[in-house]
Coordinates of C-alpha atoms and ligand atoms in Angstrom, one line a residue:
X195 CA 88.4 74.2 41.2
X196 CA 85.3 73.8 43.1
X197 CA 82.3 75.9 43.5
X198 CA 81.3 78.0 46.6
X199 CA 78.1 75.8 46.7
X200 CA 80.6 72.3 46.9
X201 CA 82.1 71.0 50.8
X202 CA 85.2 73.7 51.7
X203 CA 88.2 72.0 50.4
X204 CA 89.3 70.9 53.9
X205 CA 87.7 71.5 57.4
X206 CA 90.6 70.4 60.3
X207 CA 93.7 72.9 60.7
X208 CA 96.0 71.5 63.9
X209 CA 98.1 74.8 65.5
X210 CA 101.1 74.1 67.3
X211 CA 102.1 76.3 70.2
X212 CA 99.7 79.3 71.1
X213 CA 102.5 81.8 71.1
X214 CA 101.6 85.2 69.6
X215 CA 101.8 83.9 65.8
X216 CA 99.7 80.5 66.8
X217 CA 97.0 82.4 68.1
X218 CA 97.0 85.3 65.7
X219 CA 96.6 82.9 62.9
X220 CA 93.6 80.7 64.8
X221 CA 91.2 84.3 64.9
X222 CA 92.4 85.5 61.8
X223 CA 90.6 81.8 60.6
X224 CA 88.1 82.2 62.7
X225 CA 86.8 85.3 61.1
X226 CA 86.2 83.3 58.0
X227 CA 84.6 80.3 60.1
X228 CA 87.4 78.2 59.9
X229 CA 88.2 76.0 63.1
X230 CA 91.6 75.4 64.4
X231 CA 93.0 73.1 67.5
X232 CA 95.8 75.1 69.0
X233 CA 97.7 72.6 71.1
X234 CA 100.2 73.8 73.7
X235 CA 102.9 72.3 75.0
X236 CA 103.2 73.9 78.6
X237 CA 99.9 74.7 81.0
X238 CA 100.1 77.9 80.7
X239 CA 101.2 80.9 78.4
X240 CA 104.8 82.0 77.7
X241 CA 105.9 84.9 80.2
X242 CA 109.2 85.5 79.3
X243 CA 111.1 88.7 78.2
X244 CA 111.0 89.0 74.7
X245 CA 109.5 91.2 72.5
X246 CA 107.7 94.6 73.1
X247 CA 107.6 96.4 69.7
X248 CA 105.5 95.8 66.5
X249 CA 105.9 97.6 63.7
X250 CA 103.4 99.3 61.4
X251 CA 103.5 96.3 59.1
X252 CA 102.3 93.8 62.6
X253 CA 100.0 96.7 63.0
X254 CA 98.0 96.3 60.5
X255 CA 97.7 92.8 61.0
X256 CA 96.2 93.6 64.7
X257 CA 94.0 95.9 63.4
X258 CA 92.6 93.6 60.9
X259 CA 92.5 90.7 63.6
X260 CA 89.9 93.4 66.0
X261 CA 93.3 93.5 68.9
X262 CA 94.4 96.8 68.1
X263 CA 91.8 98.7 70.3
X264 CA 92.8 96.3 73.6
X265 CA 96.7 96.7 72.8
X266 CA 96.4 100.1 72.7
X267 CA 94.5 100.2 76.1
X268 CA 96.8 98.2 77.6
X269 CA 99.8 100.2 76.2
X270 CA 101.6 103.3 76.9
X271 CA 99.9 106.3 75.9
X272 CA 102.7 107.9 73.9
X273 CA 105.5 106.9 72.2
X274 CA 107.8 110.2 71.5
X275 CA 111.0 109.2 69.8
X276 CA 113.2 106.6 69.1
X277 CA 117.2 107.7 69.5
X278 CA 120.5 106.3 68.5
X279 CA 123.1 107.2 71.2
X280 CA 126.6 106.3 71.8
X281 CA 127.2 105.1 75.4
X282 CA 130.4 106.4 76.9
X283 CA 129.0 109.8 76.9
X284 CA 125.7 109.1 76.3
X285 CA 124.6 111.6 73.4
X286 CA 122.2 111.3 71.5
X287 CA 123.5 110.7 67.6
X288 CA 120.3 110.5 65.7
X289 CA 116.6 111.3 67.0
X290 CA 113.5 110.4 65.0
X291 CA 110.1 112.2 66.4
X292 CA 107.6 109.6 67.0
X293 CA 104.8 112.4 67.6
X294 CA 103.9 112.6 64.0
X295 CA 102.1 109.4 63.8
X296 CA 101.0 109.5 67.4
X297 CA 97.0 110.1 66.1
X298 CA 97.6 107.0 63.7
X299 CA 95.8 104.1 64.3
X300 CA 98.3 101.9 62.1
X301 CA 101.1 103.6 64.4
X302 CA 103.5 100.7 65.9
X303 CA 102.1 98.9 68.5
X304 CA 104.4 99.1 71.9
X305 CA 103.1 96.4 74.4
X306 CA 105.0 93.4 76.0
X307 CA 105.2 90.1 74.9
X308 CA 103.6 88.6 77.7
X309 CA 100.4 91.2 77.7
X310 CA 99.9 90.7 74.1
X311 CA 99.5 86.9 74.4
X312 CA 97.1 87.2 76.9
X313 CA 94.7 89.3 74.9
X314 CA 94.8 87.1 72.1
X315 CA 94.2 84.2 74.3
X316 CA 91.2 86.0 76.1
X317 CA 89.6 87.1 72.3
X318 CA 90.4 83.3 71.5
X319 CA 88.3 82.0 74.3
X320 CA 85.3 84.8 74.4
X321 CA 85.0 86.4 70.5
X322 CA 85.5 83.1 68.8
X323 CA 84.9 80.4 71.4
X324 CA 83.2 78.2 68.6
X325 CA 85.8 77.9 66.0
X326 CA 89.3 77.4 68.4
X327 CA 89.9 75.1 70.9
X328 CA 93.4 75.9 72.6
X329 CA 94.5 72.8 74.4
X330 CA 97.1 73.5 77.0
X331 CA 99.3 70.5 78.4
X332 CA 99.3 69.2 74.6
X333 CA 103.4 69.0 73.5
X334 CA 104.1 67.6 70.1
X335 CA 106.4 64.7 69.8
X336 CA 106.2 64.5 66.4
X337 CA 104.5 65.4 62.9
X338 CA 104.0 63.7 60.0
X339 CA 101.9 62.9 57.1
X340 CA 100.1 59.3 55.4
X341 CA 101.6 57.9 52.7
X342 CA 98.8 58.8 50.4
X343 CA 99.0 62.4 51.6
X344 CA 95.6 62.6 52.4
X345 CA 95.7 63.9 56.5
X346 CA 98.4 64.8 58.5
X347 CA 99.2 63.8 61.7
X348 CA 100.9 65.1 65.5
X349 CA 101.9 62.7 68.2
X350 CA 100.7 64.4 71.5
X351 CA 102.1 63.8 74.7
X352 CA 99.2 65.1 77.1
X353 CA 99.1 65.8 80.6
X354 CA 100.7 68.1 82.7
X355 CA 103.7 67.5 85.1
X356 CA 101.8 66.0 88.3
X357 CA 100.0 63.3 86.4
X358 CA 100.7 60.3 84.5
X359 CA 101.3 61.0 80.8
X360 CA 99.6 59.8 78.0
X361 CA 99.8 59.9 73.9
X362 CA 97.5 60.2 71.2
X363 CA 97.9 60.5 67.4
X364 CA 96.1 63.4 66.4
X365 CA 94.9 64.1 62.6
X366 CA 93.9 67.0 60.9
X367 CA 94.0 67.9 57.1
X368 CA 96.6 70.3 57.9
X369 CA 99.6 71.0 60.5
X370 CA 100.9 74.2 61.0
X371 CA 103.9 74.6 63.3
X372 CA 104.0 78.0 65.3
X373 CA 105.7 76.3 68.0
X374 CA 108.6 78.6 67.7
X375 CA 112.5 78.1 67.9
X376 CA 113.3 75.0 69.4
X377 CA 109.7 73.4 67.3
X378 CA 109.1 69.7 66.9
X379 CA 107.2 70.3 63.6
X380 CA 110.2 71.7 62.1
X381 CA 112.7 68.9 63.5
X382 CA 110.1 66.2 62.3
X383 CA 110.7 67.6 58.9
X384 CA 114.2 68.5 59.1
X385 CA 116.2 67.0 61.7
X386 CA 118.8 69.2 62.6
X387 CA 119.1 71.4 59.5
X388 CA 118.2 74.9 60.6
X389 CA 121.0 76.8 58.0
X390 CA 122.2 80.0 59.2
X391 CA 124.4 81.7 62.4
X392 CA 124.4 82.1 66.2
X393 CA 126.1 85.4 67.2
X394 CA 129.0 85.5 69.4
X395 CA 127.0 87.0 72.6
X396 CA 124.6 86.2 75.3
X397 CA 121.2 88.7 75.1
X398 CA 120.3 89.6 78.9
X399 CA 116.9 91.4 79.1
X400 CA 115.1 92.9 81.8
X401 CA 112.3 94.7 83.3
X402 CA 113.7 98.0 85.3
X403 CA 112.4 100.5 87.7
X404 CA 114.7 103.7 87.5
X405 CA 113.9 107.2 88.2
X406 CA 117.2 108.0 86.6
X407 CA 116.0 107.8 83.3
X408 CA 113.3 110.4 83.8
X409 CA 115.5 112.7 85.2
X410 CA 118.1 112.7 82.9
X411 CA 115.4 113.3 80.2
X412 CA 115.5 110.0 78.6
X413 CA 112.1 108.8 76.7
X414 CA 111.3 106.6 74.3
X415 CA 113.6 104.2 72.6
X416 CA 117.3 104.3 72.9
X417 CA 119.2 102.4 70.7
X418 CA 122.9 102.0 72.6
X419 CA 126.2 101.8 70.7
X420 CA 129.0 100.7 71.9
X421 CA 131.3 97.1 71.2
X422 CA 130.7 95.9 74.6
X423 CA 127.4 97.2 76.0
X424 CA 125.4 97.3 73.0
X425 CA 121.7 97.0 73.3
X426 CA 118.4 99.0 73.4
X427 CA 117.1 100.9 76.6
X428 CA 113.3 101.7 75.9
X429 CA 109.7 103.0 78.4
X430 CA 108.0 100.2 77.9
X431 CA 104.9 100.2 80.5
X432 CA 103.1 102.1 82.8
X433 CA 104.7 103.5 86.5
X434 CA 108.0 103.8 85.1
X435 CA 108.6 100.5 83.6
X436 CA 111.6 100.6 81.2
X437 CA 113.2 97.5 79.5
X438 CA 117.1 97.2 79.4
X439 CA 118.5 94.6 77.3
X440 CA 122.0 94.8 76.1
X441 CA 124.6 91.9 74.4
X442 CA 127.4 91.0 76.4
X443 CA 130.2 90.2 74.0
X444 CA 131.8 87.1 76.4
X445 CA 130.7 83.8 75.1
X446 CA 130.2 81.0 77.5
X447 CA 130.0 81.7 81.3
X448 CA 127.4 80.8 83.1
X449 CA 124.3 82.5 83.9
X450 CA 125.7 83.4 87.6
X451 CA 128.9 84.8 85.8
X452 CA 126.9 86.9 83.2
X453 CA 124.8 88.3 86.0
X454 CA 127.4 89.6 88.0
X455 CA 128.7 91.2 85.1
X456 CA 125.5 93.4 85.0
X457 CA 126.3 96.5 87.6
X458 CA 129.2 96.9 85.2
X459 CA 126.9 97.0 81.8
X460 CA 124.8 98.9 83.8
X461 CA 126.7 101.5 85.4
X462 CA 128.0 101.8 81.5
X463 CA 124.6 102.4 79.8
X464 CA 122.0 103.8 82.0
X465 CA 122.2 107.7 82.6
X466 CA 124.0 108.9 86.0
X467 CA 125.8 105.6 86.0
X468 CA 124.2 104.0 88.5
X469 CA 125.3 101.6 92.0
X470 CA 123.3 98.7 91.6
X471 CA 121.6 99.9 94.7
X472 CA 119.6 102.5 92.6
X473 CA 118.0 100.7 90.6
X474 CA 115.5 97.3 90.6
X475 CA 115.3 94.9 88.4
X476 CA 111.9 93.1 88.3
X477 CA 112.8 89.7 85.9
X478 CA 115.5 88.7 83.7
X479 CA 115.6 86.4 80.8
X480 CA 118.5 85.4 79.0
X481 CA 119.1 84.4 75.4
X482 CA 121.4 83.1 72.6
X483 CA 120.6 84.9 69.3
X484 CA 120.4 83.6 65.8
X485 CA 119.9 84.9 62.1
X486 CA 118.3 81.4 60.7
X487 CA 115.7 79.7 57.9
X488 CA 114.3 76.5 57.2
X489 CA 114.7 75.2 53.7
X490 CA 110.8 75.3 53.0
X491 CA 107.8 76.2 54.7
X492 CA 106.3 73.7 53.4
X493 CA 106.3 70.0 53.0
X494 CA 103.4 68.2 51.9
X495 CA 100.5 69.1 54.1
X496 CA 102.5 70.5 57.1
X497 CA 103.5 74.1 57.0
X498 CA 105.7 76.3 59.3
X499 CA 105.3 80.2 60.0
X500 CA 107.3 82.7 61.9
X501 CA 109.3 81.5 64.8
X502 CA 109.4 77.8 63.6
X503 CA 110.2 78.7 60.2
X504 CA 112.9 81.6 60.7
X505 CA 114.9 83.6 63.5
X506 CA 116.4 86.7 63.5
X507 CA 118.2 88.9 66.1
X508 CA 116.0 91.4 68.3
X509 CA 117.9 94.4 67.3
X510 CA 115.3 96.5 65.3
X511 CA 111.8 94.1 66.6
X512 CA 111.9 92.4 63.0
X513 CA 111.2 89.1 64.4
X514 CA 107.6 88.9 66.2
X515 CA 106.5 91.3 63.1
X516 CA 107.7 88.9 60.5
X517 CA 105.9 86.5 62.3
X518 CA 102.5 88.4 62.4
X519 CA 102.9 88.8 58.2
X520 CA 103.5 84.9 58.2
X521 CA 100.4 84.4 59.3
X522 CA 98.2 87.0 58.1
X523 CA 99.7 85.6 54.6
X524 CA 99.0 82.0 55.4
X525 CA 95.4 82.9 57.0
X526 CA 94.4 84.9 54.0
X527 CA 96.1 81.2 51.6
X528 CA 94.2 79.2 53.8
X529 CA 90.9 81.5 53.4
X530 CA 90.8 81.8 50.1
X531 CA 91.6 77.8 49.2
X532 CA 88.5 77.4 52.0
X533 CA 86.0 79.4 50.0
X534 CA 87.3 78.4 46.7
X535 CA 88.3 81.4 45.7
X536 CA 91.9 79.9 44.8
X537 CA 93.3 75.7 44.5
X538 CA 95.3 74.3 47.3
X539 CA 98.2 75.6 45.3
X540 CA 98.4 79.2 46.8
X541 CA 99.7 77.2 50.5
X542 CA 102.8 76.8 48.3
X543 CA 103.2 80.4 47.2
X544 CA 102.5 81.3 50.7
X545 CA 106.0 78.9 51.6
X546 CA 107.9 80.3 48.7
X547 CA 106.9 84.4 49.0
X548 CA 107.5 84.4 52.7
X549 CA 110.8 82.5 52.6
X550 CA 111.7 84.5 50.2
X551 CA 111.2 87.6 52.0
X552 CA 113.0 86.7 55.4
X553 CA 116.2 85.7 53.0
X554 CA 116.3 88.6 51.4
X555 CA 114.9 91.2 53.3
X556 CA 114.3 90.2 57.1
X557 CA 117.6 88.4 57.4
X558 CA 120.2 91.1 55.8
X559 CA 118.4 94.2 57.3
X560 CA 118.5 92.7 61.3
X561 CA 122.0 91.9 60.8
X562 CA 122.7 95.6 60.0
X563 CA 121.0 96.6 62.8
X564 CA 123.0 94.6 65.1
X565 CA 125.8 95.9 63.1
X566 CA 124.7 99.3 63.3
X567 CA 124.8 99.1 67.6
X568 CA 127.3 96.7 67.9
X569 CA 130.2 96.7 65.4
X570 CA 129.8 100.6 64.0
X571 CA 132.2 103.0 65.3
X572 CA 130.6 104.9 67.6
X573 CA 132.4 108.1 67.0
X574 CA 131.8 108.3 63.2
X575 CA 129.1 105.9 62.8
X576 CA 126.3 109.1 62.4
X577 CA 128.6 110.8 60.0
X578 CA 129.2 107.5 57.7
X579 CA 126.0 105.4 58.1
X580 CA 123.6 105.7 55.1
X581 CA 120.3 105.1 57.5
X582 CA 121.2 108.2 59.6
X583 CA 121.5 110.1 57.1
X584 CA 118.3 109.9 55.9
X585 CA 117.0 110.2 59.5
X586 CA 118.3 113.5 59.3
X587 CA 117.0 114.5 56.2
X588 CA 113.7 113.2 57.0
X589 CA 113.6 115.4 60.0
X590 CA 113.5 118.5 58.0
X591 CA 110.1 117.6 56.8
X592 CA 107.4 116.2 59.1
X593 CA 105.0 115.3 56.5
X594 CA 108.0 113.3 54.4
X595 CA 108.9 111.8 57.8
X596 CA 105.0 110.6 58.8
X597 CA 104.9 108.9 55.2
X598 CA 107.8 107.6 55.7
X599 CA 107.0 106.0 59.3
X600 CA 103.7 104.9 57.8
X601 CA 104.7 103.4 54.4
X602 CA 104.2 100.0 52.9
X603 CA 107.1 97.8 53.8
X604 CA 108.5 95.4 51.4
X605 CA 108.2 93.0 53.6
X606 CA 104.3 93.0 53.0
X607 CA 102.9 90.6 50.8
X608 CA 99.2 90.6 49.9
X609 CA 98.7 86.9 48.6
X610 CA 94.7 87.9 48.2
X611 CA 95.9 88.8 44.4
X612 CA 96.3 84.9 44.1
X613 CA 92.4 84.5 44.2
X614 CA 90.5 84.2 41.2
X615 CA 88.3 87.4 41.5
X616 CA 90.3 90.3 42.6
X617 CA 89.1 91.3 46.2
X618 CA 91.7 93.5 46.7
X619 CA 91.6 95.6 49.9
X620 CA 92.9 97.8 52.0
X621 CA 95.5 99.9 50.4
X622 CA 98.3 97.2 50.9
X623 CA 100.5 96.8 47.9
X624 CA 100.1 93.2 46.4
X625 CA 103.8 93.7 45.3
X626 CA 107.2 92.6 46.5
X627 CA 109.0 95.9 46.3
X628 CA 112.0 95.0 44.3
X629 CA 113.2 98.2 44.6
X630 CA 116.5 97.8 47.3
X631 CA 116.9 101.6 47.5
X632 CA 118.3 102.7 51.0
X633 CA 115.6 104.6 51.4
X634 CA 113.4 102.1 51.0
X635 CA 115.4 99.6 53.0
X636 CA 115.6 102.4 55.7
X637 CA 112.1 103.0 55.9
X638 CA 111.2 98.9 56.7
X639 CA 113.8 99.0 59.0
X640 CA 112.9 101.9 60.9
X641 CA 109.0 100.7 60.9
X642 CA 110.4 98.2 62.9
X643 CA 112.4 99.9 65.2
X644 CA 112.1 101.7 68.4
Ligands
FAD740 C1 114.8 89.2 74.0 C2 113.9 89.2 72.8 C3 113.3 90.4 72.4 C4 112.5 90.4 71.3 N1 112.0 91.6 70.9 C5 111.2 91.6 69.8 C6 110.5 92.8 69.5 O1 110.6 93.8 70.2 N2 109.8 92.8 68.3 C7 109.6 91.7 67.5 O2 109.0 91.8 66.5 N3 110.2 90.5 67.9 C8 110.9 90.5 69.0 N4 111.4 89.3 69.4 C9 111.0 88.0 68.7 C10 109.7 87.5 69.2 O3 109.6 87.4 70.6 C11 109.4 86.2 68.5 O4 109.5 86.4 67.1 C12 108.0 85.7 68.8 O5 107.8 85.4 70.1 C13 107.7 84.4 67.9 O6 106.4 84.0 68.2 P1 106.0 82.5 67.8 O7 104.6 82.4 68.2 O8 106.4 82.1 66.5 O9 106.9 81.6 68.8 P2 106.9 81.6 70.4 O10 106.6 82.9 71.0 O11 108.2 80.9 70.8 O12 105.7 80.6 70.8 C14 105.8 79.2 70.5 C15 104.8 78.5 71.4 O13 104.8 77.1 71.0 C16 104.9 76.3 72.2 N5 105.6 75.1 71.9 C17 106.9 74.9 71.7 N6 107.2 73.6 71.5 C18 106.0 73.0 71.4 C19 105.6 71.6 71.2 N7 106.5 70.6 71.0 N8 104.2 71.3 71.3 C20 103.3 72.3 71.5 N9 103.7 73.5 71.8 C21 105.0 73.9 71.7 C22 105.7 77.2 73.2 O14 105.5 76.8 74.5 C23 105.1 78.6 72.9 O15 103.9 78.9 73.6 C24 112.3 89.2 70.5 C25 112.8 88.0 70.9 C26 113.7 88.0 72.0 C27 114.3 86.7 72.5

């Protein structure tokens, strides 16, 4: 291994996609002076629907990163509970009070998708301006690697869609795809071969205004259970904003078809059972959803993280979270292999540790999450579930129940206890928990959801 006095180990790092985990990974190397490329394929950054809800695990990653204080100024001031309820009568099963962590800076973070992008983007362009260059109109073709396995290499299309296109081979000494589901550094390295499932559903999400809710004394998040409205009704922004998403069981109509089908999911899950003239909807996005994992996050010099890497259903927020550990983990591999404080080595325990984690942890738990809204019985589901019961028993005792909503998830992995000296920080366990009690499994799962 070299000294701290020798040339870093490697000086180019190529990001694909500046997505939430692309850019989170470019300023968490930037801290440690170590420059990225971020390039994107579209000229602008993602606006869809998607997730709104970090856990306490992505928390701490935000924290770490110096986003926390703009998320929470851009996010609802209080979060008070998170509900289970069954939706053809609408009461409430379960009820976890948020409140007691609502003075805790580590509390989840509640803030849209799109919002949270942005900020990253802006601390990208104006805290750290000299170490990442985020290229927009940039869409990877391809990635690959020499022969000798010296540099790695994208082939960019560049330009965007009024112009004449044009391609260049770009090199760097390391690839790192964070260009999400559908990502060309995955396919370059394995084709088709994505192993895992697509559930039988179509996810319709939406932004909506609906004084309903506050009169019927609905807050928070509401986790809906039912077999054929399923989904998660939640107060997601400021002046009433509320986001509805819900599965509908029918498999392949068309998008028309699926939204005229809404009034009737609607009418079914929102309080007062509304006419579709008493409500507005502001945007819709629509998804198929998938439990799936690459064989390796690693190949050579090219690595993937979070979206690229592995998907998993939105029921609990496990996804973007997952993602934000990805690549706090592979920022702190990539860190400590640049100041030589560990060998080039520790980029492969990154791969294994967090593959390991989504197979046996991230992957099982959404699915019985989905289960949990969408397959349970409704009317016994709180009597038999495991998970609710230790809700209730965790409401007895507020302090049990703020330890509980803060604790370290086993989905946390501190690889810093790969470096040579032991700069161990923070108060994050450097352990996989092997311990798959259900109150342990409960407790990641509910940091998760809202
Ligand atoms: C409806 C819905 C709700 C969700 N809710 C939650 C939630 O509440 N909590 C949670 O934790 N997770 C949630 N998720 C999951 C979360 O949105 C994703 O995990 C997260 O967006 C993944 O981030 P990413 O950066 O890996 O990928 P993406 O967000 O997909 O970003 C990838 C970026 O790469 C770019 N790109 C793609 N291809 C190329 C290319 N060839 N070249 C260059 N750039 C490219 C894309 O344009 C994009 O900007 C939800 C998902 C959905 C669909």
């Amino acid at each position: 291994m070299t000294t701290s006095k020798e040339k870093p180990p490697f000086e180019k790092i190529i990001i694909a996609g500046a997505g939430p985990s692309g850019l989170l990974l470019a300023i968490l190397l930037a801290q440690a002076h170590i420059p990225s490329v971020v390039l994107e394929a579209w000229p602008w950054l993602d606006t869809r629907l998607r997730a709104t809800q970090y856990g306490v695990p992505a928390t701490r990653i935000f924290r770490r990163a110096g986003l926390l204080p703009d998320f929470r100024a851009a996010s609802i001031p209080k979060f008070p509970t998170i509900c289970w309820r069954r939706v053809a009568d609408g009461e409430k099963l379960v009820s976890i009070d948020m409140s007691v962590v609502e003075d805790e800076e580590d509390r989840m973070t509640v803030l849209q998708l799109g919002h949270i992008i942005q900020i990253m983007y802006r601390h990208c362009v104006e805290r750290y301006g000299d170490f990442i260059d985020v290229r927009f109109n940039h869409r990877i073709l391809e990635a690959g690697q020499d022969e000798k396995g010296k540099k790695a290499w994208v082939d960019v299309e560049i330009g965007n869609e009024d112009e004449e296109k044009r391609h260049e081979r770009m090199e760097a000494d390391y690839i790192v795809g964070c260009d999400g589901s559908s990502s060309a550094v995955r396919r370059s390295l394995f084709g088709r071969e994505w192993p895992g499932q697509t559930f039988d559903c179509r996810f319709i999400v939406q932004n909506v205004f609906y004084d309903g809710f506050e009169k019927h004394g609905w807050d928070g998040g509401n986790y809906m259970i039912d077999p054929e409205h399923w989904g998660l009704v939640a107060k997601r922004g400021h002046g009433g904003l509320w986001r509805v998403t819900y599965g509908d069981p029918v498999v392949g109509l068309t998008d028309e078809e699926y939204l005229a089908r809404r009034p009737w999911h609607f009418k079914a899950i929102l309080p007062g059972h509304p006419d579709a003239d008493q409500y507005r909807i502001e945007q819709t996005n629509m998804y198929n959803i998938h439990n799936r994992c690459v064989p390796s996050f690693k190949v050579g010099r090219i690595l993937l993280a979070a979206d690229a890497a592995h998907v998993c259903n939105p029921m609990g927020g496990y996804e973007c979270m997952t993602a934000c550990l990805d690549v706090g983990g592979l920022a702190d591999c990539f860190i400590g292999y640049h100041q030589c404080k560990a060998g080039e080595e520790i980029l492969d325990t990154y791969a294994e540790v967090r593959r390991d984690i989504f197979m046996k942890y991230v992957d099982a738990r959404s699915i019985k999450n989905l289960d949990r809204v969408s397959k349970a019985d409704p009317w016994t589901v709180s009597e038999t579930d495991k998970f609710f019961g230790i809700l209730k028993e965790l409401n007895e005792d507020k302090q049990a129940l703020k330890d509980f909503l803060l604790k370290v998830s086993s989905i946390e992995y501190d690889f810093r206890k790969h470096y040579d000296a032991e700069p161990q920080t923070n108060g994050v366990s450097n352990n996989v928990a092997e311990k798959e009690s259900a109150k342990e499994e409960a407790a990641a799962s509910l940091q998760l959801q809202v």
